[in-house]
Coordinates of C-alpha atoms in Angstrom, one line a residue:
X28 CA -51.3 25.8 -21.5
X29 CA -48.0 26.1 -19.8
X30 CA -47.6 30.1 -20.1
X31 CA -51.0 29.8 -19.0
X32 CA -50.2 27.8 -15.9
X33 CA -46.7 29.5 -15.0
X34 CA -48.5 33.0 -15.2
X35 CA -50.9 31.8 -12.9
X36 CA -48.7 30.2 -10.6
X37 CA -46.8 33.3 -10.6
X38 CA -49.8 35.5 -10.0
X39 CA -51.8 33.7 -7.7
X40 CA -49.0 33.1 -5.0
X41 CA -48.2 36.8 -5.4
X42 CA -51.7 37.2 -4.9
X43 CA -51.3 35.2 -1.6
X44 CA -48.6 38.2 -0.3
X45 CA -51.5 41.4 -1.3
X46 CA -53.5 39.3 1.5
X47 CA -51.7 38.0 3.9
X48 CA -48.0 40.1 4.0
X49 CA -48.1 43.6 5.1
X50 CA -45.2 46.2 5.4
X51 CA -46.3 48.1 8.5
X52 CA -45.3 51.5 9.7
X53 CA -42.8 50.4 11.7
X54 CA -41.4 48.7 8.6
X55 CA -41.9 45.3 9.8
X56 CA -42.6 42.6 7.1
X57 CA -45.6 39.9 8.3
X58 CA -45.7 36.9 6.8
X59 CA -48.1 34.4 7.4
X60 CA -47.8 31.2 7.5
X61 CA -48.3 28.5 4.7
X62 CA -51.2 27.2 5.5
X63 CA -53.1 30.5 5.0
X64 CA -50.9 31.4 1.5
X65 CA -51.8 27.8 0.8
X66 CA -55.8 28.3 1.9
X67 CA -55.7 31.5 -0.5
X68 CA -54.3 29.9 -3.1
X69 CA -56.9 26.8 -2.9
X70 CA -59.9 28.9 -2.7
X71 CA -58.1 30.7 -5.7
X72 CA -58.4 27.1 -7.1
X73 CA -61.6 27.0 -6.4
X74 CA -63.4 29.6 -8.0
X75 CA -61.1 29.0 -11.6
X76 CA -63.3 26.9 -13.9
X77 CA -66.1 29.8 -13.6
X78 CA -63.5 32.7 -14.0
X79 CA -62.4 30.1 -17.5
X80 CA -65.9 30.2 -18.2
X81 CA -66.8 34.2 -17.7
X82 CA -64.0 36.3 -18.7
X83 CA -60.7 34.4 -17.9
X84 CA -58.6 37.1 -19.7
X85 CA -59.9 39.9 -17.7
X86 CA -59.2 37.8 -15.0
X87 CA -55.6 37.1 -15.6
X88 CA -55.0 40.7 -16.6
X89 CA -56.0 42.3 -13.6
X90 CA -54.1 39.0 -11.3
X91 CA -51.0 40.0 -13.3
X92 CA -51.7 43.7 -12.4
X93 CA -51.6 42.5 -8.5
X94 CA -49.0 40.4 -8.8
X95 CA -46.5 43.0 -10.7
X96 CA -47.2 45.8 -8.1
X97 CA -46.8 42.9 -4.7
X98 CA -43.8 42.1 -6.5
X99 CA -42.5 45.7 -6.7
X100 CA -43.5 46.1 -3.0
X101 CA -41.6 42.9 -2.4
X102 CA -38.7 44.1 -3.8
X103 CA -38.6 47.3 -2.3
X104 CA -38.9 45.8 1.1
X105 CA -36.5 43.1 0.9
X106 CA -34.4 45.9 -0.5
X107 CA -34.6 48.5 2.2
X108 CA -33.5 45.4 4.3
X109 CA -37.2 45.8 6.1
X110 CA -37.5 42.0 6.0
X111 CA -35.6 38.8 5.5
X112 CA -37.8 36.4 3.4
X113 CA -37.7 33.1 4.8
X114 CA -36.4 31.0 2.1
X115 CA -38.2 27.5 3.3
X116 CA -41.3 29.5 3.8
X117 CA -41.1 30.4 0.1
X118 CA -40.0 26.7 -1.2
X119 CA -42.3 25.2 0.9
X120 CA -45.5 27.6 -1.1
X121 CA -43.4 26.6 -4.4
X122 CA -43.4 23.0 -4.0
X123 CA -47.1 23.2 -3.4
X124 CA -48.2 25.6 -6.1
X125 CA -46.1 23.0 -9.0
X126 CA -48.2 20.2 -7.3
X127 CA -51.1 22.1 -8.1
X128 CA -50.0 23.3 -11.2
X129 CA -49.9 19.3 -12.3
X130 CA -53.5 19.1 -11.4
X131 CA -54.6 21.6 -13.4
X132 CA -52.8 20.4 -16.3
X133 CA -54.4 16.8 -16.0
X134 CA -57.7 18.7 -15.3
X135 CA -57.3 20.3 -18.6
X136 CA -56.2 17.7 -20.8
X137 CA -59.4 15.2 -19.3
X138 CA -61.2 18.1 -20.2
X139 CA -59.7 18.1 -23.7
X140 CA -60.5 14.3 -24.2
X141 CA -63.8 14.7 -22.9
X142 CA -64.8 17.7 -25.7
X143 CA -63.0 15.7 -28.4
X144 CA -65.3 12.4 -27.2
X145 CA -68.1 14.9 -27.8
X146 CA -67.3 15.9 -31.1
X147 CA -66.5 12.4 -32.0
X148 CA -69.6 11.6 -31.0
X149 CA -71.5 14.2 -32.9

């Protein structure tokens, strides 16, 4: 579960950027601030046990699709000097995507306990 949980955490806050972070013609980086990255990523959140309970690979696939080519467009911005990334902006989304991160982790191992109960049982 922890590749699981670092690719998501990877992914989905790259995810945040394809939404809310825009290099515009006049080559001017927008970033939003935390609250909406933040917003994204709980509604993200939100919508996860049915993606886990559909077609979770797909899912992940075509996240780590988006987050390679933000990345790319990321790094081509910050390279052309276009924008200077605000370093607390980014710890600040960090800090909270771990914290989440932990909560899907004890999510997942209640959920664990539960299905062994249930097997126990049967």
């Amino acid at each position: 579960f922890a590749t699981l949980i670092n690719m998501l955490k990877y992914a989905i806050q790259l995810a945040a950027f394809t939404a809310f972070v825009s290099c515009s013609s006049e080559k001017n980086f927008g970033i939003m601030t935390t609250r909406y990255i933040l917003n994204y990523y709980n509604d993200q959140l939100g919508t996860l046990e049915t993606l886990f309970e559909n077609n979770m690979h797909k899912y992940l696939t075509d996240l780590e699709t988006r987050a390679l080519s933000v990345s790319e467009a990321l790094a081509t911005c910050v390279h052309e000097g276009v924008v200077q990334v605000e370093e607390r902006l980014l710890q600040e989304v960090k800090d909270a995507l771990d914290e989440e991160s932990h909560k899907i982790m004890e999510t997942m191992a209640t959920i664990a306990d539960l299905n062994a109960e249930g097997i126990d049982q049967l």
